[in-house]
PDB file of C-alpha atoms in Angstrom:
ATOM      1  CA  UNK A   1      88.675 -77.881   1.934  1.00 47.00           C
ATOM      2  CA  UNK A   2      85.769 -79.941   3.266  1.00 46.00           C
ATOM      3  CA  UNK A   3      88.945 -82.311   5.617  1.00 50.00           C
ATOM      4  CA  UNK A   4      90.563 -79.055   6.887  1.00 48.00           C
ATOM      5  CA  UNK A   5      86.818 -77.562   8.193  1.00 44.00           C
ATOM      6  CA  UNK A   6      85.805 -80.325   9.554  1.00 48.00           C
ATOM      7  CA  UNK A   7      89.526 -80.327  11.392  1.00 47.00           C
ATOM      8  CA  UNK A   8      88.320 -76.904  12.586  1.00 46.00           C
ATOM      9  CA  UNK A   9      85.086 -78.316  13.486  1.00 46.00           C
ATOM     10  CA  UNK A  10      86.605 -80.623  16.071  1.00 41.00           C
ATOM     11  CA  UNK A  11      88.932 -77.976  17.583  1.00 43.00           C
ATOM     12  CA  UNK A  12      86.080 -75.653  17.748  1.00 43.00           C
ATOM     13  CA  UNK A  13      84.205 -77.719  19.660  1.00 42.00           C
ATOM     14  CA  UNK A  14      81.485 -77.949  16.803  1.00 43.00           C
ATOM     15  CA  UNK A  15      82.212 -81.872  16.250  1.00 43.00           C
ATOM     16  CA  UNK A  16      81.188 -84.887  18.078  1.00 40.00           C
ATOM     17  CA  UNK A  17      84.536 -86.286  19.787  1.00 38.00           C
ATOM     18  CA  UNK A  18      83.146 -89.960  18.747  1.00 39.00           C
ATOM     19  CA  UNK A  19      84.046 -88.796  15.515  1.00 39.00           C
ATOM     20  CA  UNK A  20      87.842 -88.717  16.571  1.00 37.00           C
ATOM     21  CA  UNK A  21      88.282 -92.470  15.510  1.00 39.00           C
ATOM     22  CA  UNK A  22      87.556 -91.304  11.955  1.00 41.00           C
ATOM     23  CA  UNK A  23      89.975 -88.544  11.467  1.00 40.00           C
ATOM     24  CA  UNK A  24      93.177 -90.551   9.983  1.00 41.00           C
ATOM     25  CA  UNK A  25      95.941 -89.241   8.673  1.00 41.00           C
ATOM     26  CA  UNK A  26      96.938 -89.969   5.296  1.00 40.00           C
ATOM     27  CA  UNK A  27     100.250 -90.165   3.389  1.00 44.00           C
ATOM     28  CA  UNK A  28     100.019 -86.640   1.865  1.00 45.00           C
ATOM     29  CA  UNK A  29      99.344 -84.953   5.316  1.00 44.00           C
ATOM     30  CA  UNK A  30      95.750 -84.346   4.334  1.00 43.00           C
ATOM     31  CA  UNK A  31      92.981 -85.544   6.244  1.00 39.00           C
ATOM     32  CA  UNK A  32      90.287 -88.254   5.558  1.00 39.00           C
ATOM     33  CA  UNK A  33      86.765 -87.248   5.619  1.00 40.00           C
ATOM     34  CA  UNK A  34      85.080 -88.520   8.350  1.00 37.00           C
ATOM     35  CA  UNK A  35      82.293 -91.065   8.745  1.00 37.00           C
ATOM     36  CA  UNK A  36      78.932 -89.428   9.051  1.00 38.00           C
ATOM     37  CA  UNK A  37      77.966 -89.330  12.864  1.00 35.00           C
ATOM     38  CA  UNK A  38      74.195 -88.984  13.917  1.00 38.00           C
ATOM     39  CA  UNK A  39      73.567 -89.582  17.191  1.00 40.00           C
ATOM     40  CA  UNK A  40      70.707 -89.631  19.019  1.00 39.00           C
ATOM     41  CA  UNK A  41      68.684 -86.706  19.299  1.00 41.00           C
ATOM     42  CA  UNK A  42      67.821 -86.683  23.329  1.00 42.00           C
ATOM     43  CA  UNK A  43      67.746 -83.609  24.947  1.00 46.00           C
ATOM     44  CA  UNK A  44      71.026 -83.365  25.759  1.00 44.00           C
ATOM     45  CA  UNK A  45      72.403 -83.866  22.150  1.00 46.00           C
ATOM     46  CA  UNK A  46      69.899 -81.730  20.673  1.00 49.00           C
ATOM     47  CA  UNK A  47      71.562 -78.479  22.881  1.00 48.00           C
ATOM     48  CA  UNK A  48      75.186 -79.786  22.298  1.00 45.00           C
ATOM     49  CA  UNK A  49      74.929 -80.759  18.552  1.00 47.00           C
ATOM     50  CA  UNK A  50      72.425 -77.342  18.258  1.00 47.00           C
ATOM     51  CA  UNK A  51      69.391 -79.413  17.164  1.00 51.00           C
ATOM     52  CA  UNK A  52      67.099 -76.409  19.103  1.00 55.00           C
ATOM     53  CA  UNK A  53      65.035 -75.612  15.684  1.00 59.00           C
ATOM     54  CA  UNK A  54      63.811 -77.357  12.827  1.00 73.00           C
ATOM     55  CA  UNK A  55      67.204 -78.768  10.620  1.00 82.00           C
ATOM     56  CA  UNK A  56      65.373 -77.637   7.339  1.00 84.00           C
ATOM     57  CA  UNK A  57      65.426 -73.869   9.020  1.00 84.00           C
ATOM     58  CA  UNK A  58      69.575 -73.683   9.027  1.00 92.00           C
ATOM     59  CA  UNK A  59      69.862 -73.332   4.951  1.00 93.00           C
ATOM     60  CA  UNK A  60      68.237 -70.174   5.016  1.00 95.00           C
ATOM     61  CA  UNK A  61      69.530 -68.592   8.266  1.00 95.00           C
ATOM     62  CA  UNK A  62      72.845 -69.753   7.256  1.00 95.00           C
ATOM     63  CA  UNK A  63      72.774 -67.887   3.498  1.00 96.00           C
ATOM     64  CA  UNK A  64      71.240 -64.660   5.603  1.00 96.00           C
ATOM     65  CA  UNK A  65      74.356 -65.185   7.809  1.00 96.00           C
ATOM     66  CA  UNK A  66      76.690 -65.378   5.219  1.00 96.00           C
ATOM     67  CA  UNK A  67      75.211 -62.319   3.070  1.00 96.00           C
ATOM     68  CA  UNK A  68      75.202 -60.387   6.258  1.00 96.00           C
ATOM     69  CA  UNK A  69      79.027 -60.579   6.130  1.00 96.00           C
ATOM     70  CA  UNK A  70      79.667 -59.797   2.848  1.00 96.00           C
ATOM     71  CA  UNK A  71      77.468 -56.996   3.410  1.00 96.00           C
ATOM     72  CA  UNK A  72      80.043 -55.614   6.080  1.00 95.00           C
ATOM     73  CA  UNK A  73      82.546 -56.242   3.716  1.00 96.00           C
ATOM     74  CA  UNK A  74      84.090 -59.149   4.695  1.00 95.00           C
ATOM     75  CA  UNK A  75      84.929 -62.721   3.113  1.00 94.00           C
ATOM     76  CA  UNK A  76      83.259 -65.664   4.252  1.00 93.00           C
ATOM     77  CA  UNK A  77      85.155 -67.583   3.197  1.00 93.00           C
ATOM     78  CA  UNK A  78      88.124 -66.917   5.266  1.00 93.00           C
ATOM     79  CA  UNK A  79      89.419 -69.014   7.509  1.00 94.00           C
ATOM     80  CA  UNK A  80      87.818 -67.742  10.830  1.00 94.00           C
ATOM     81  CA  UNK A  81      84.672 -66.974   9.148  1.00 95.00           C
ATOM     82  CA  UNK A  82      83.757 -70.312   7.415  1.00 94.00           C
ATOM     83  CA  UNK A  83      81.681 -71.819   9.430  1.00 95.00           C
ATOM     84  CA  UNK A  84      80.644 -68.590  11.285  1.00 96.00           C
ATOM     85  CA  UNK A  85      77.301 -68.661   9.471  1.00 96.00           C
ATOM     86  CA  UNK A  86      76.374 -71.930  10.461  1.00 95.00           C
ATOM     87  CA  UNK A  87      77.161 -71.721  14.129  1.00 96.00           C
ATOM     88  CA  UNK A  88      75.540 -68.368  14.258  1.00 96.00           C
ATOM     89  CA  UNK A  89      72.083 -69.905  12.697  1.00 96.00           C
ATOM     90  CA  UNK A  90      72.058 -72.793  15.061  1.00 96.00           C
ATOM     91  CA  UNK A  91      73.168 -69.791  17.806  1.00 96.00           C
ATOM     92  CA  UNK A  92      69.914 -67.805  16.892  1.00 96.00           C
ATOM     93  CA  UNK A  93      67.645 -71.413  17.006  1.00 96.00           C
ATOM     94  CA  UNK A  94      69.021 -71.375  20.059  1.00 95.00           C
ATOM     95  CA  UNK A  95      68.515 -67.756  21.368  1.00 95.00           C
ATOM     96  CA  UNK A  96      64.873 -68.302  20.200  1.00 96.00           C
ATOM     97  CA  UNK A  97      63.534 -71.749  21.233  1.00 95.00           C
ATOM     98  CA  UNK A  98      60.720 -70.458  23.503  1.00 96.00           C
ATOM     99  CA  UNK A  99      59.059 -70.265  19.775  1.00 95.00           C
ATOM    100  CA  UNK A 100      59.065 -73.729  20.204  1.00 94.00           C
ATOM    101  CA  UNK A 101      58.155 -74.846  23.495  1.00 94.00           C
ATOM    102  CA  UNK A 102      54.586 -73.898  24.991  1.00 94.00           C
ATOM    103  CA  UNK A 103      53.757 -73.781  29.236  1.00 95.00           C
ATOM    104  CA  UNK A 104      52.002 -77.026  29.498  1.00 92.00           C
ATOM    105  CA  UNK A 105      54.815 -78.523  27.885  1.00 91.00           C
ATOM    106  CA  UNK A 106      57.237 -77.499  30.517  1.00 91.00           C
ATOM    107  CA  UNK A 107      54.817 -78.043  33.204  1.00 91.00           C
ATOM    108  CA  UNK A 108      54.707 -81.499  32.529  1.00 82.00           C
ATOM    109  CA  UNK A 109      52.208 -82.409  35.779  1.00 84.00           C
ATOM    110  CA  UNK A 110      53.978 -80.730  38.049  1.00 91.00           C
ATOM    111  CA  UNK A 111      51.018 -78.714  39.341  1.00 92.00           C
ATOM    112  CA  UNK A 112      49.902 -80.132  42.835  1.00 94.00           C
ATOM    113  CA  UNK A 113      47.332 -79.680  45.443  1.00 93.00           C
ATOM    114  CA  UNK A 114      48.586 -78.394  48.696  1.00 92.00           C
ATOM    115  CA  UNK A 115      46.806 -76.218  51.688  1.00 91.00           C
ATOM    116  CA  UNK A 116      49.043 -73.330  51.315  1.00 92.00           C
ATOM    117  CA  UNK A 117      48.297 -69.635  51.306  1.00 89.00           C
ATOM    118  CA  UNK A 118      51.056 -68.001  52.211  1.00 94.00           C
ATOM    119  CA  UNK A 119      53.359 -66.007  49.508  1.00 95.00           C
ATOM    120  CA  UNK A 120      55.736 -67.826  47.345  1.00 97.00           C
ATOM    121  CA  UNK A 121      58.569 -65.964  45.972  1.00 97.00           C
ATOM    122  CA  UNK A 122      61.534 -67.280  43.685  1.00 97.00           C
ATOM    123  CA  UNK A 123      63.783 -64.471  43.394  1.00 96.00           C
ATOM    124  CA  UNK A 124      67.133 -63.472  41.272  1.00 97.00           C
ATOM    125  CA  UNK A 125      66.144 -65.958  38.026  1.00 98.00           C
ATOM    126  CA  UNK A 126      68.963 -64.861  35.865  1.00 97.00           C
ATOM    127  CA  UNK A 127      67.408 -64.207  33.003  1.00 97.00           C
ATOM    128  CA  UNK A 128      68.701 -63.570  28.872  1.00 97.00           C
ATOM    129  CA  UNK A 129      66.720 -62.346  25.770  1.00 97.00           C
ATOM    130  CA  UNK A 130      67.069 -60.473  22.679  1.00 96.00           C
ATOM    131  CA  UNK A 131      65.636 -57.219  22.105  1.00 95.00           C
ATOM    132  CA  UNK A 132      63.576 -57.175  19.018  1.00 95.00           C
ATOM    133  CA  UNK A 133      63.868 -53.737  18.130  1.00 95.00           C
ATOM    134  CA  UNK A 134      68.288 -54.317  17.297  1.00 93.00           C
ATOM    135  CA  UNK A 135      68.903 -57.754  17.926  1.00 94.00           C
ATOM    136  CA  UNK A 136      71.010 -57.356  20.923  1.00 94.00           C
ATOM    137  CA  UNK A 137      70.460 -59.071  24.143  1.00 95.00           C
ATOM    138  CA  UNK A 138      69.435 -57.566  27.286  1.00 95.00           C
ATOM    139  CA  UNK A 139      69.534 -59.268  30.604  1.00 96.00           C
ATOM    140  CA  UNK A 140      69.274 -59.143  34.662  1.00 96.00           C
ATOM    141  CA  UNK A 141      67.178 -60.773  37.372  1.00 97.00           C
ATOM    142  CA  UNK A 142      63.314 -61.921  37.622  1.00 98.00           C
ATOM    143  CA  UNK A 143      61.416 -61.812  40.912  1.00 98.00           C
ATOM    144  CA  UNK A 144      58.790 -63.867  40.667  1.00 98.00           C
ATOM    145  CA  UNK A 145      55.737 -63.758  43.730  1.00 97.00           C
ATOM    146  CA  UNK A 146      52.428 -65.406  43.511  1.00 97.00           C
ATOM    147  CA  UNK A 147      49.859 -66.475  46.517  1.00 97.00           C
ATOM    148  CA  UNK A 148      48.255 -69.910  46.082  1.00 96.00           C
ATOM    149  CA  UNK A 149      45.174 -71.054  45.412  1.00 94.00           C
ATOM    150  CA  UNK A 150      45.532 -74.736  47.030  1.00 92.00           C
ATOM    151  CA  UNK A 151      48.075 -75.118  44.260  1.00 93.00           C
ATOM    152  CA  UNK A 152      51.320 -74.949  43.826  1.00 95.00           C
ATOM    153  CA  UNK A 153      54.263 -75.474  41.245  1.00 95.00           C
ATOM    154  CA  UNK A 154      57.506 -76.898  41.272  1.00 94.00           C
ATOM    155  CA  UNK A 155      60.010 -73.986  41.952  1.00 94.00           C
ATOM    156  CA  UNK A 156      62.276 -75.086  38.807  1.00 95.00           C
ATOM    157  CA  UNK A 157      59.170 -74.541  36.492  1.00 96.00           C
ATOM    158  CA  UNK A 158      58.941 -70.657  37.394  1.00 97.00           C
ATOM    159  CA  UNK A 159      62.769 -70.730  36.422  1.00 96.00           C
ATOM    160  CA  UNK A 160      61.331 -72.572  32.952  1.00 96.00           C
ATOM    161  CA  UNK A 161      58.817 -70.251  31.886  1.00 97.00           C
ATOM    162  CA  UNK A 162      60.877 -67.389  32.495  1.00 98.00           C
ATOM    163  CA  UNK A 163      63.102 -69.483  29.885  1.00 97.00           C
ATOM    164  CA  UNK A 164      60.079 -70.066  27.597  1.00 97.00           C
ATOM    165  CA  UNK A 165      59.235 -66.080  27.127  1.00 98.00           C
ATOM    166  CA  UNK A 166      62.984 -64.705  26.883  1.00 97.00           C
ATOM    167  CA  UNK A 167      64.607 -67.004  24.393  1.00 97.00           C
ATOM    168  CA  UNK A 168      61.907 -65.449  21.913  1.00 97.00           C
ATOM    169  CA  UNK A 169      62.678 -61.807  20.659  1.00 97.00           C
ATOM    170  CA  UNK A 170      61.414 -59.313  22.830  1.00 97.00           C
ATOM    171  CA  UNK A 171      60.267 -55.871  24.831  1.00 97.00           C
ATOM    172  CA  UNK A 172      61.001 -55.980  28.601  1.00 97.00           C
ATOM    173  CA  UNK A 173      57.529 -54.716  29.021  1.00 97.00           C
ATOM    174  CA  UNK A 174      55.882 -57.610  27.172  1.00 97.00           C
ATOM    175  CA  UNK A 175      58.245 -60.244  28.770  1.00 98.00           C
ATOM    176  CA  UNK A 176      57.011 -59.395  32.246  1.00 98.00           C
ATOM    177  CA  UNK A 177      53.264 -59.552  31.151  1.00 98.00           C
ATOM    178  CA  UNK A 178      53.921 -62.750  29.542  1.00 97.00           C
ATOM    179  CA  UNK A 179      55.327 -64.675  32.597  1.00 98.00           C
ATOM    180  CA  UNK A 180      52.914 -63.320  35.125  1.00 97.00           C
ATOM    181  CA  UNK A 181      49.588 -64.147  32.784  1.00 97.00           C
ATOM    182  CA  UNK A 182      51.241 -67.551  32.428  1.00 97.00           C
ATOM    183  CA  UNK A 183      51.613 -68.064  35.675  1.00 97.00           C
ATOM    184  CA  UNK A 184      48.283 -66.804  36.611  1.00 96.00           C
ATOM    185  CA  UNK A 185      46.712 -68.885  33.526  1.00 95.00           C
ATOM    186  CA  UNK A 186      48.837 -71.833  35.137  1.00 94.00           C
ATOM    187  CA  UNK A 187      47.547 -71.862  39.040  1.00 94.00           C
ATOM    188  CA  UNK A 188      44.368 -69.926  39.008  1.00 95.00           C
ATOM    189  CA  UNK A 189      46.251 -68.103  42.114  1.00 96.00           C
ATOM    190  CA  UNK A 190      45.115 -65.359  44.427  1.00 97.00           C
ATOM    191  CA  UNK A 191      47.901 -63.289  43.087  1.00 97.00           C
ATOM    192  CA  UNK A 192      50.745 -63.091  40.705  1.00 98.00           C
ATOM    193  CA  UNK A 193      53.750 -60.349  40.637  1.00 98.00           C
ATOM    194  CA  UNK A 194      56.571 -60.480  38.521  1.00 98.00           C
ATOM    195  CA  UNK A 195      59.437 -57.560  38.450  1.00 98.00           C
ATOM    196  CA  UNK A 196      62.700 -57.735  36.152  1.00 98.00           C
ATOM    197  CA  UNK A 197      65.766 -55.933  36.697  1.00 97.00           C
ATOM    198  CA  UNK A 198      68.165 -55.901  33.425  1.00 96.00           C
ATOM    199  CA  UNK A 199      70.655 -53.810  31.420  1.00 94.00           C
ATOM    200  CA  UNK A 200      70.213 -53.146  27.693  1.00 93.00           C
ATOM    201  CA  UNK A 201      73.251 -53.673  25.709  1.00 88.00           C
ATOM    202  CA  UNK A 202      71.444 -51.533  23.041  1.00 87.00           C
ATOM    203  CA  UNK A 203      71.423 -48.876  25.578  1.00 87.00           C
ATOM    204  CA  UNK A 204      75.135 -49.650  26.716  1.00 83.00           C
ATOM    205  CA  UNK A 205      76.651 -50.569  23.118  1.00 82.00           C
ATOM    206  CA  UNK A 206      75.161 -48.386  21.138  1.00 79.00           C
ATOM    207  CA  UNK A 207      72.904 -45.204  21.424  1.00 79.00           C
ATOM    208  CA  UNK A 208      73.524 -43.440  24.469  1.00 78.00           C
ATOM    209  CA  UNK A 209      75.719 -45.663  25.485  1.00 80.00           C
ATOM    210  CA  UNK A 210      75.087 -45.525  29.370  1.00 77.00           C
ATOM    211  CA  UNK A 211      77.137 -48.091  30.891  1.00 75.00           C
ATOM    212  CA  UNK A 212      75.537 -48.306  34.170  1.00 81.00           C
ATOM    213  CA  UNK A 213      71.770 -48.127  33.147  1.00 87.00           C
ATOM    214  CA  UNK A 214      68.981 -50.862  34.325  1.00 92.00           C
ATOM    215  CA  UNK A 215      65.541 -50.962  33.430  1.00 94.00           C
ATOM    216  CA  UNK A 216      63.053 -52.420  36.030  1.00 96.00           C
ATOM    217  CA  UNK A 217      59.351 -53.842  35.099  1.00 98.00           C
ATOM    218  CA  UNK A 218      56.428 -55.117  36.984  1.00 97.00           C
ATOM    219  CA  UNK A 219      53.621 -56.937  36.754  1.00 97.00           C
ATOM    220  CA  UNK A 220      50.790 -56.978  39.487  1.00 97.00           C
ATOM    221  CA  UNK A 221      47.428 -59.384  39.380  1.00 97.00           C
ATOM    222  CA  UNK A 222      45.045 -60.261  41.538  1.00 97.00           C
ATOM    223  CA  UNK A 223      45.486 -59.441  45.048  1.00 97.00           C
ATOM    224  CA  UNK A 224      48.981 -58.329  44.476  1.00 96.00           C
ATOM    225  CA  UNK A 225      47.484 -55.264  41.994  1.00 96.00           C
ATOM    226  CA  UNK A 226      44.529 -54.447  44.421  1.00 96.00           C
ATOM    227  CA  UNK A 227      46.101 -54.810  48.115  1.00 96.00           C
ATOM    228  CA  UNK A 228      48.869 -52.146  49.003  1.00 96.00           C
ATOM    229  CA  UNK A 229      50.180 -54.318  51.672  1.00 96.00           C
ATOM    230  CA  UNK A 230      50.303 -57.451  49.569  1.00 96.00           C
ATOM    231  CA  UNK A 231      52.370 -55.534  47.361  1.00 96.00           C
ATOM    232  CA  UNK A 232      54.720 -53.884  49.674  1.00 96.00           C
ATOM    233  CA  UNK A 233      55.259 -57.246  51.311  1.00 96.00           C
ATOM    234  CA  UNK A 234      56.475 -59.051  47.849  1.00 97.00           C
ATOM    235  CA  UNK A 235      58.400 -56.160  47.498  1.00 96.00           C
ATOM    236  CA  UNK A 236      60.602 -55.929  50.645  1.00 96.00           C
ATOM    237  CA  UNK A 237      60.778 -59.119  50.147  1.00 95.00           C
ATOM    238  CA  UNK A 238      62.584 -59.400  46.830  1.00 95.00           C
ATOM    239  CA  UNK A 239      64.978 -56.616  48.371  1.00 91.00           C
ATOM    240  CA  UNK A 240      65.954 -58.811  51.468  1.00 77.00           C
TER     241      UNK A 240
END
């Protein structure tokens, strides 16, 4: 049993293609098991290997996995469901590392001083979360506006801590709030204004079921909450 899943494994996509050299055929038509394969946990193996939470973490989620589907009445141990507990534990490490990653991490130095204090926008930051209330994602676009303070960020790091708040379980409400405090708490800036656009697939699955429904949020600080035409500006802007 533990030769034919880890033959699924590799045609799934769930096993390291180094391993390949170790999967020999034997005389019977069964497989070998193959040698144990660690490699090195840099960034990029971490996502593809799913090493996005804490290893000692994926007992548990995987047993809550597999009792989930024997709750619905199914067999997990069928063929297309055994290893569906696993991959849907490393799945929901995954869909949750902002748990595990913090601003300044992300930031990394890239804050720098520059004589600029004219608007900044990065606009249409596709942007994926779970709702905490069912467990179903929702997601759309973040606009994202602030006006410096004699410092300013590299562009890709707005798209990161949009990252950091939605791969946590959340509100749409809260998610906006989050991003634009941590951007204010970030740059000390004149201004910060954050709007998100998405559809709610717990609106559009189940419940009313309104296919074509979008939520929008904002978030206004700073000059962006107390000028009107600081505000109207960022927001023809993000229509353009």
């Amino acid at each position: 049993m533990e030769n034919q899943l880890d033959l699924q494994c590799f045609q799934n996509g769930d096993l390291h293609p180094v391993r390949l050299k170790d999967l020999d055929e034997l005389p019977s038509g069964e497989l070998r098991k193959p040698a144990k394969y660690h490699p090195p946990l840099t960034k990029c193996n971490r996502e593809r290997e799913g090493h996005d939470g804490d290893e000692d973490e994926l007992p548990a989620l995987e047993a809550a996995y597999a009792s989930i589907l024997q709750s619905l009445g199914e067999n997990p141990e069928r063929q297309g469901l055994q290893l569906t507990p696993r991959r849907a534990a490393k799945a929901m490490q995954f869909l949750t590392r902002g748990y595990r990653e913090t601003v300044a991490d992300i930031l990394n130095d890239a804050v720098f001083d520059e004589d600029h204090d004219e608007m900044v926008i990065v606009k249409d930051i596709d942007m994926f979360s779970l709702c905490e209330h069912h467990l179903v994602p929702f997601f759309g676009k973040v606009h994202i506006g602030y006006l410096p303070r004699k410092k300013v960020v590299g562009l890709s790091k707005l798209a990161r801590i949009v990252e950091i708040f939605s791969r946590r379980l959340q509100v749409q409400e809260r998610l906006t709030k989050q991003i634009a405090l941590a951007i204010t708490e970030a740059l000390k800036p004149v201004g910060v204004a954050v709007v998100i656009e998405a559809s709610h697939m717990c609106m559009v699955m189940r419940g009313v079921q309104k296919m074509n429904s979008k939520t929008v949020t904002s978030a206004m600080l700073g000059v962006l909450r107390e000028d009107p035409k600081t505000r109207e500006e960022f927001l023809a802007l993000i229509k353009n």
